[in-house]
mmCIF file of N, CA and C in Angstrom:
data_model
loop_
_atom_site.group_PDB
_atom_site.id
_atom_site.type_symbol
_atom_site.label_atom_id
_atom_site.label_comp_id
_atom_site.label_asym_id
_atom_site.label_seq_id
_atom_site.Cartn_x
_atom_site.Cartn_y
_atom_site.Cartn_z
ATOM 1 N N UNK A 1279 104.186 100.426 120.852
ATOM 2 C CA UNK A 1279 104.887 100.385 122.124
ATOM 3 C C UNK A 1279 106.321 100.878 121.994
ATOM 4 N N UNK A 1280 107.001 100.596 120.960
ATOM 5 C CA UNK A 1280 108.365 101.272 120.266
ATOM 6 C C UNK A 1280 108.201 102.281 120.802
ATOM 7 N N UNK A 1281 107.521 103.711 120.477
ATOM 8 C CA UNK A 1281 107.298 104.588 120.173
ATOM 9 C C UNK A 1281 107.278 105.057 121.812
ATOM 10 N N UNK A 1282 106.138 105.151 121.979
ATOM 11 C CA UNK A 1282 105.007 105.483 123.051
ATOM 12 C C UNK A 1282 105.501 105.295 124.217
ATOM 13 N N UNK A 1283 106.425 104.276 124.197
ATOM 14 C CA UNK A 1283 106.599 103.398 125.818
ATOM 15 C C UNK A 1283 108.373 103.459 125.812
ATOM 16 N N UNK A 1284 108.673 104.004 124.318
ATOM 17 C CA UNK A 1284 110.619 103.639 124.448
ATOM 18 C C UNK A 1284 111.146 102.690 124.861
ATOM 19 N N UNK A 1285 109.934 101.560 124.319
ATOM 20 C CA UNK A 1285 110.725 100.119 124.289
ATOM 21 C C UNK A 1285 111.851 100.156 123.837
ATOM 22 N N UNK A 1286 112.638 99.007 123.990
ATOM 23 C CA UNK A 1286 113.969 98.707 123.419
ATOM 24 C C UNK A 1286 113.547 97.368 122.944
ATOM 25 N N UNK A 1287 113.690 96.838 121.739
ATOM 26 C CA UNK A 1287 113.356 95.568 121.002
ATOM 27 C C UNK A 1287 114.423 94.870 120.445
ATOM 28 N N UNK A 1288 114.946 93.920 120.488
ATOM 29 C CA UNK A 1288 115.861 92.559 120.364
ATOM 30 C C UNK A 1288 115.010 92.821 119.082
ATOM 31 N N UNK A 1289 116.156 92.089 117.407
ATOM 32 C CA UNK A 1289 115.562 92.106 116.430
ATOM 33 C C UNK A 1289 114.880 90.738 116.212
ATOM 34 N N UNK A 1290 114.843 89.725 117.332
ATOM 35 C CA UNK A 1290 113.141 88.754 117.089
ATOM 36 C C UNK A 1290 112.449 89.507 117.555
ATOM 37 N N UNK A 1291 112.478 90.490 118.040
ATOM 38 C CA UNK A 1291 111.189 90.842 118.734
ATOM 39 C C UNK A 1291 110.590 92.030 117.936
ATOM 40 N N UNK A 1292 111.168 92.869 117.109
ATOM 41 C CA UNK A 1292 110.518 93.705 116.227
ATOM 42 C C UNK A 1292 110.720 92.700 115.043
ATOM 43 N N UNK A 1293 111.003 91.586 114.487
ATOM 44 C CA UNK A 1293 110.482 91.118 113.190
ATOM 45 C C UNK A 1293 109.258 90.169 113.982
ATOM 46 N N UNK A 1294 108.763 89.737 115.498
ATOM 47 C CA UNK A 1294 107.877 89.301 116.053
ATOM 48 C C UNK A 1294 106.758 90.325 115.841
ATOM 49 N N UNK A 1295 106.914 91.652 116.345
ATOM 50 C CA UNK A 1295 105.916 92.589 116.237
ATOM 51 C C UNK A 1295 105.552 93.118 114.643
ATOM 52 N N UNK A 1296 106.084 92.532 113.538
ATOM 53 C CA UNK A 1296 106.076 92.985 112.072
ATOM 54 C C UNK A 1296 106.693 94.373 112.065
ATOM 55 N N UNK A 1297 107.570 95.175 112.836
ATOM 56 C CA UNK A 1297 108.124 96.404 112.786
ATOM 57 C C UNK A 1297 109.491 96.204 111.673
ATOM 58 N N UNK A 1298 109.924 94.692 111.750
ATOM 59 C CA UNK A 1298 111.042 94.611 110.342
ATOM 60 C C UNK A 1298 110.388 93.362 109.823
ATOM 61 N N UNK A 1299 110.495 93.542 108.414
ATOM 62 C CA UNK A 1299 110.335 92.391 107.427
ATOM 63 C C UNK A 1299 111.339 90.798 107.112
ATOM 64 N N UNK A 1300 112.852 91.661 107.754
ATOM 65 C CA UNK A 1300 113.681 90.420 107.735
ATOM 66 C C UNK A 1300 114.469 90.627 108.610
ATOM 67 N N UNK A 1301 114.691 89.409 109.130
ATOM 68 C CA UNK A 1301 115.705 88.615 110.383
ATOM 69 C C UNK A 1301 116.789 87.702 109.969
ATOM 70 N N UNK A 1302 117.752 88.320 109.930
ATOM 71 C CA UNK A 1302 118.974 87.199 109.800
ATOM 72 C C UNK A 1302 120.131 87.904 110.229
ATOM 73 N N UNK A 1303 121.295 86.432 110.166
ATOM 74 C CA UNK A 1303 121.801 86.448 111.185
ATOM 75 C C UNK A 1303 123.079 87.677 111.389
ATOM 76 N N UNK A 1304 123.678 87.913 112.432
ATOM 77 C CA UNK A 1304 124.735 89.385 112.062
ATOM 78 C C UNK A 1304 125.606 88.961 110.603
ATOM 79 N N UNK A 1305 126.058 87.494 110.965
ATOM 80 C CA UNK A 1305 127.382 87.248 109.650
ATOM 81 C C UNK A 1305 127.063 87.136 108.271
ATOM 82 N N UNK A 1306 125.594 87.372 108.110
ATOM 83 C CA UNK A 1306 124.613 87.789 106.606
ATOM 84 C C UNK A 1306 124.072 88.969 106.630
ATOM 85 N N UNK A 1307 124.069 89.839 107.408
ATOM 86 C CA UNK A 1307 123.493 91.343 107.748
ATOM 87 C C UNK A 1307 124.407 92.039 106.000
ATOM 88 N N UNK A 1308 125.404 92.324 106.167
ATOM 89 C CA UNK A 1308 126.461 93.366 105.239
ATOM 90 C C UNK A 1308 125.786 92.370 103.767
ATOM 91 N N UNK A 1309 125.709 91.266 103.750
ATOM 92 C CA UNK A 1309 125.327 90.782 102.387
ATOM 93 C C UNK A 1309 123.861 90.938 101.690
ATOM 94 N N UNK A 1310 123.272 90.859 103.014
ATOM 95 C CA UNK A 1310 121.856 91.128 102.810
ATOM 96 C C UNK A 1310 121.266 92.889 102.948
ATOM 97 N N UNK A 1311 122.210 93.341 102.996
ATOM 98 C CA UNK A 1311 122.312 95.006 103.031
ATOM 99 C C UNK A 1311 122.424 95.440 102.160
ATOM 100 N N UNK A 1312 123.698 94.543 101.347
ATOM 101 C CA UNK A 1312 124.104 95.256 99.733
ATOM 102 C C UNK A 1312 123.029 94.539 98.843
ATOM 103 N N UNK A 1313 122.472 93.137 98.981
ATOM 104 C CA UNK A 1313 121.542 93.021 98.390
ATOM 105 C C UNK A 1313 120.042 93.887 98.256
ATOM 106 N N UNK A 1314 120.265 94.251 99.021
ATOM 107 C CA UNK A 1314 118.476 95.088 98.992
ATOM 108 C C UNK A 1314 118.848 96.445 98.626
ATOM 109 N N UNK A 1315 120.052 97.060 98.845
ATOM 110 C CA UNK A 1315 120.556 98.459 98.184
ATOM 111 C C UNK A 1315 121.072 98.354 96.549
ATOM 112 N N UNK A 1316 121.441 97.034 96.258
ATOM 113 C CA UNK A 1316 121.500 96.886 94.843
ATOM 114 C C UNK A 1316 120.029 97.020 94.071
ATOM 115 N N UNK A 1317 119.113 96.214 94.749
ATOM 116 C CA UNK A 1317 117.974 96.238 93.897
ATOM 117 C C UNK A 1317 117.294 97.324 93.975
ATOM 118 N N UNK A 1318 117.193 97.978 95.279
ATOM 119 C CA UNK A 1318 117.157 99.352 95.103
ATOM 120 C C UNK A 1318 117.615 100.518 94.244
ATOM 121 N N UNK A 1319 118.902 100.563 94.107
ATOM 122 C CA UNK A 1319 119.372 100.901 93.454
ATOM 123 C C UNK A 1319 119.462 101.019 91.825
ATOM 124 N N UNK A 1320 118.364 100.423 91.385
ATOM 125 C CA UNK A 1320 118.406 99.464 90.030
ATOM 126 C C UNK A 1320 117.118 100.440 89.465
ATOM 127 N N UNK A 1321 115.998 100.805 90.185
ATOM 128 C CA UNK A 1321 114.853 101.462 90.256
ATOM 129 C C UNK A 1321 114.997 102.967 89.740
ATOM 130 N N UNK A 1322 113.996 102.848 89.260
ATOM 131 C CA UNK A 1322 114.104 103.986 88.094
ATOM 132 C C UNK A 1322 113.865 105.409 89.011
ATOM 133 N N UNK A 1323 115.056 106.623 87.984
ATOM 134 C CA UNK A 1323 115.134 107.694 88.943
ATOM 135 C C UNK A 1323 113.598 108.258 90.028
ATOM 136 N N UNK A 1324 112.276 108.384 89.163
ATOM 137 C CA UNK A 1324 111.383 108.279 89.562
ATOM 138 C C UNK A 1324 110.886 107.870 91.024
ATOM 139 N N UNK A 1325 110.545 106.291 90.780
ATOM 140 C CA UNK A 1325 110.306 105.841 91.877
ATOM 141 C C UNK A 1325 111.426 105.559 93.347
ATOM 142 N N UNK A 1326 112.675 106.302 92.878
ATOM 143 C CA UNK A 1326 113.829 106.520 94.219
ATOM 144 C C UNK A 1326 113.307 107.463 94.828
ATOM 145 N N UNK A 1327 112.370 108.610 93.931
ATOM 146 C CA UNK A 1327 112.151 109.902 94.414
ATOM 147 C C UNK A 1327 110.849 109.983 95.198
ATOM 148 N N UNK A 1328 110.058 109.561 94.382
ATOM 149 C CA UNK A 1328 108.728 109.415 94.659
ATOM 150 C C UNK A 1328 108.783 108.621 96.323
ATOM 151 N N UNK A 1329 109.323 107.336 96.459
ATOM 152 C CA UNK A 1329 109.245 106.412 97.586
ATOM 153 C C UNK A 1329 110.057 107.404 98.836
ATOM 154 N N UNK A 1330 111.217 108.283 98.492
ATOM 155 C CA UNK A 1330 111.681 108.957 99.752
ATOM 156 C C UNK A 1330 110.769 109.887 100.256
ATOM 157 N N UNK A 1331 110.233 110.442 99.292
ATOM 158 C CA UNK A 1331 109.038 111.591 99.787
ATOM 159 C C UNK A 1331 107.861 111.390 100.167
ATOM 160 N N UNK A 1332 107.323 109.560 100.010
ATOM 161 C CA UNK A 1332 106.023 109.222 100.514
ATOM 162 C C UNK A 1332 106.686 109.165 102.313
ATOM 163 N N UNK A 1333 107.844 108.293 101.880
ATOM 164 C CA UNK A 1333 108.465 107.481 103.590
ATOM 165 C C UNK A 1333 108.836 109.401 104.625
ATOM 166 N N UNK A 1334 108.811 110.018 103.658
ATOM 167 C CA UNK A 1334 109.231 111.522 104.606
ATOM 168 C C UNK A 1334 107.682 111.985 105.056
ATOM 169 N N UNK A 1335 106.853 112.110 104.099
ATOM 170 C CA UNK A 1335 105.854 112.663 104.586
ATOM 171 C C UNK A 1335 104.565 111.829 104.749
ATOM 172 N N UNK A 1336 104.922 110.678 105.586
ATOM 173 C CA UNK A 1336 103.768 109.751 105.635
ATOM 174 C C UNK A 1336 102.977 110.332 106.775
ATOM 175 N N UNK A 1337 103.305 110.962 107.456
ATOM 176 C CA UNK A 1337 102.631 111.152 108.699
ATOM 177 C C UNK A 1337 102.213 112.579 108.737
ATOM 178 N N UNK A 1338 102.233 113.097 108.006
ATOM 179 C CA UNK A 1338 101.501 114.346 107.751
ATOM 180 C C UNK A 1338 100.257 114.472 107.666
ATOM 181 N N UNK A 1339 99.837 113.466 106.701
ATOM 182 C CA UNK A 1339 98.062 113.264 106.900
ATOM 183 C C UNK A 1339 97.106 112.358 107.319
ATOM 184 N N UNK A 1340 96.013 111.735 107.144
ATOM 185 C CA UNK A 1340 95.846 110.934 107.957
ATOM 186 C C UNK A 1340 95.894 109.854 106.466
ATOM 187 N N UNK A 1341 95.406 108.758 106.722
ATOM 188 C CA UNK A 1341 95.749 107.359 105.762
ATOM 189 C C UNK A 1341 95.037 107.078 104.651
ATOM 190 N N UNK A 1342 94.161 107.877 104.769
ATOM 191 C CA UNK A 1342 92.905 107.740 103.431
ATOM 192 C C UNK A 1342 93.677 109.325 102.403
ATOM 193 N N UNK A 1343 94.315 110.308 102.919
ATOM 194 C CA UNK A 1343 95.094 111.261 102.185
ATOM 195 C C UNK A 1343 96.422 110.814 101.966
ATOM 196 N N UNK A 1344 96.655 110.229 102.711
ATOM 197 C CA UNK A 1344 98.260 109.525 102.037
ATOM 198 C C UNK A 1344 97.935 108.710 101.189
ATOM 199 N N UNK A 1345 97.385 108.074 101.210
ATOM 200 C CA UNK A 1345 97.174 106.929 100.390
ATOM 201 C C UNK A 1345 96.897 107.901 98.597
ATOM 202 N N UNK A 1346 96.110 108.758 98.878
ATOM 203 C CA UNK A 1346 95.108 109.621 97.343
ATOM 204 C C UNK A 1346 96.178 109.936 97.448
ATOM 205 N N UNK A 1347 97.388 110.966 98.074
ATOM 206 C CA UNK A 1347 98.746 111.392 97.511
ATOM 207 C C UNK A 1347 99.888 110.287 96.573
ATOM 208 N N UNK A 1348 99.305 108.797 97.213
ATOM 209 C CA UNK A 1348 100.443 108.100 96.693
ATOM 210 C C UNK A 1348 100.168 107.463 95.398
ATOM 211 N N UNK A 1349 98.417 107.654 95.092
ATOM 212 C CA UNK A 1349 98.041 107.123 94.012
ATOM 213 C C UNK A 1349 97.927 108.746 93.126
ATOM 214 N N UNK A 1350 98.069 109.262 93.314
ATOM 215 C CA UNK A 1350 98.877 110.589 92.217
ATOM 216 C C UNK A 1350 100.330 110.381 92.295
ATOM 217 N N UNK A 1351 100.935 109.939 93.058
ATOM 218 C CA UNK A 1351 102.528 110.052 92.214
ATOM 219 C C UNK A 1351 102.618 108.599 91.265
ATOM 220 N N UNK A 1352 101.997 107.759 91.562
ATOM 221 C CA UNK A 1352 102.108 106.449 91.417
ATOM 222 C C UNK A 1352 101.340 106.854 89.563
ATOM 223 N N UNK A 1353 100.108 107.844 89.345
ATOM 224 C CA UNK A 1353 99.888 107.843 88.121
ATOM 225 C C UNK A 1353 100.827 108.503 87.180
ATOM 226 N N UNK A 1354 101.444 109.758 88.031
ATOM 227 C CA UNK A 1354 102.779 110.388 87.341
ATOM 228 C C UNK A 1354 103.887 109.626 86.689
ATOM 229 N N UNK A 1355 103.855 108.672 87.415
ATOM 230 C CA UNK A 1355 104.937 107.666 87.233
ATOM 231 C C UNK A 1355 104.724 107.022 86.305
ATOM 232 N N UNK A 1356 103.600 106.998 85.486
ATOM 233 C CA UNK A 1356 103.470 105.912 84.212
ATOM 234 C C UNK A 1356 103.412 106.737 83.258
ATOM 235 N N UNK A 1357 103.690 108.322 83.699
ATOM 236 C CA UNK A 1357 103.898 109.448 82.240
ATOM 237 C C UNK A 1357 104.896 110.090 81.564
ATOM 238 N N UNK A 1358 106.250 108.740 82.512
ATOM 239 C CA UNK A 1358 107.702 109.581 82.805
ATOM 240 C C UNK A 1358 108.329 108.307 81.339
ATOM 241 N N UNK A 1359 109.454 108.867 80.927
ATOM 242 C CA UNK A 1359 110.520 108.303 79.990
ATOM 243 C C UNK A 1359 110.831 107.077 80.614
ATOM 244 N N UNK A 1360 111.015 106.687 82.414
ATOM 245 C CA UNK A 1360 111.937 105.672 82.930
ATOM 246 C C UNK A 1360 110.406 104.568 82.928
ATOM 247 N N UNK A 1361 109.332 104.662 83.137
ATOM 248 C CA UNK A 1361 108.127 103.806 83.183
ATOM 249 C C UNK A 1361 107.901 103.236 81.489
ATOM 250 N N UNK A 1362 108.426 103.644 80.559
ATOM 251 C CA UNK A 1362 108.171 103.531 79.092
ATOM 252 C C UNK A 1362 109.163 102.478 78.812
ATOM 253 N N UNK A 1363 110.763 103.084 79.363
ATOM 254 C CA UNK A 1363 111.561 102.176 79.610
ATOM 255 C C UNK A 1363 111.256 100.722 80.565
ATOM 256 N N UNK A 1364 110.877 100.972 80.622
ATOM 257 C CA UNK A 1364 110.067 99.635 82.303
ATOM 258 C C UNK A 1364 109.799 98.816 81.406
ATOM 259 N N UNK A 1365 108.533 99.037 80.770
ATOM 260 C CA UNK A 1365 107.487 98.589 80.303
ATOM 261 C C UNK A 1365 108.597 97.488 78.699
ATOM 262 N N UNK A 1366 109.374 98.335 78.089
ATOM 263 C CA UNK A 1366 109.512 98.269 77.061
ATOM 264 C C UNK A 1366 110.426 97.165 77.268
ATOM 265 N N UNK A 1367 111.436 96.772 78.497
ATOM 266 C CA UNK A 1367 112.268 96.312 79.112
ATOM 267 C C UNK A 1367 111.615 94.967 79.201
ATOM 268 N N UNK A 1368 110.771 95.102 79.915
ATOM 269 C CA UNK A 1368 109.558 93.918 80.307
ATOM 270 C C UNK A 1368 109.372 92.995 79.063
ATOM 271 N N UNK A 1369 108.493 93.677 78.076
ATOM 272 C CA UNK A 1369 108.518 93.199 77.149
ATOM 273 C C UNK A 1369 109.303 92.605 76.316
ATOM 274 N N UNK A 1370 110.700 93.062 76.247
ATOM 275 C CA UNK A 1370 111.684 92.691 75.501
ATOM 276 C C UNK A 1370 112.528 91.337 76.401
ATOM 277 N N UNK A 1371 112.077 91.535 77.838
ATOM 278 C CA UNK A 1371 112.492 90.186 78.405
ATOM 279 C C UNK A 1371 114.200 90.498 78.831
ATOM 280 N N UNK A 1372 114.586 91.939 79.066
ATOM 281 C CA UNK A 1372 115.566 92.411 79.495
ATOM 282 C C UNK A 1372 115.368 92.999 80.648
ATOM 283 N N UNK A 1373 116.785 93.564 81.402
ATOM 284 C CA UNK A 1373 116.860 94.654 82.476
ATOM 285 C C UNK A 1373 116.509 95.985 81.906
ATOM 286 N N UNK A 1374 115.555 96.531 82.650
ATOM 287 C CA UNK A 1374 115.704 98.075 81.975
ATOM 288 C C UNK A 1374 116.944 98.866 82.378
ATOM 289 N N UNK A 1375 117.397 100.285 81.599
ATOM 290 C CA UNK A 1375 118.490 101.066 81.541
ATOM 291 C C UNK A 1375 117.842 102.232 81.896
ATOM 292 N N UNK A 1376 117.806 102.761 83.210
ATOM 293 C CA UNK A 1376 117.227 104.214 83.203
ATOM 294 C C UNK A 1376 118.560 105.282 83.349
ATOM 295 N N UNK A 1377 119.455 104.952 82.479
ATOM 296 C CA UNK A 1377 120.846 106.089 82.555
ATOM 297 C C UNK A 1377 119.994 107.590 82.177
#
């Protein structure tokens, strides 16, 4: 209805419709902004790349081809230097370093 109809949605009403995942309040907005861009941010060069180019070209095909596109980058991704680092990170019970 967003879309289609150029609703205008109050943010209970698109975290009501599941169109956002989180609701809080304006005077936690900037904290909870830098929080989710930090952890973002933290993610290996890879999957920064990989995730902008699924969210760009999601609508290009239909959902059973997006999906087979996302499980080929998703296998690429376990053949790269920063996934070895992941893994090795994990194990060692540290943050990984993808400098």
């Amino acid at each position: 209805r967003f879309f289609m109809n150029n609703e205008i949605w109050s943010g209970r009403e698109a975290h009501e419709y599941g169109a956002i995942d989180v609701l809080v309040e304006p005077e936690s907005l900037m904290e909870t902004a830098t929080g989710l861009a930090t952890v973002w941010s933290s993610w290996g060069p890879h999957t920064k790349e990989a995730t902008k180019h699924l969210l760009h070209v999601q609508t290009d095909n239909d959902f059973s081809t997006h999906l087979d596109h996302e499980r080929t980058l998703i296998e690429a991704a376990g053949t790269t230097e920063a996934f070895k680092e992941g893994v090795a990170a994990f194990l060692e019970k540290r943050h990984p370093s993808f400098d």
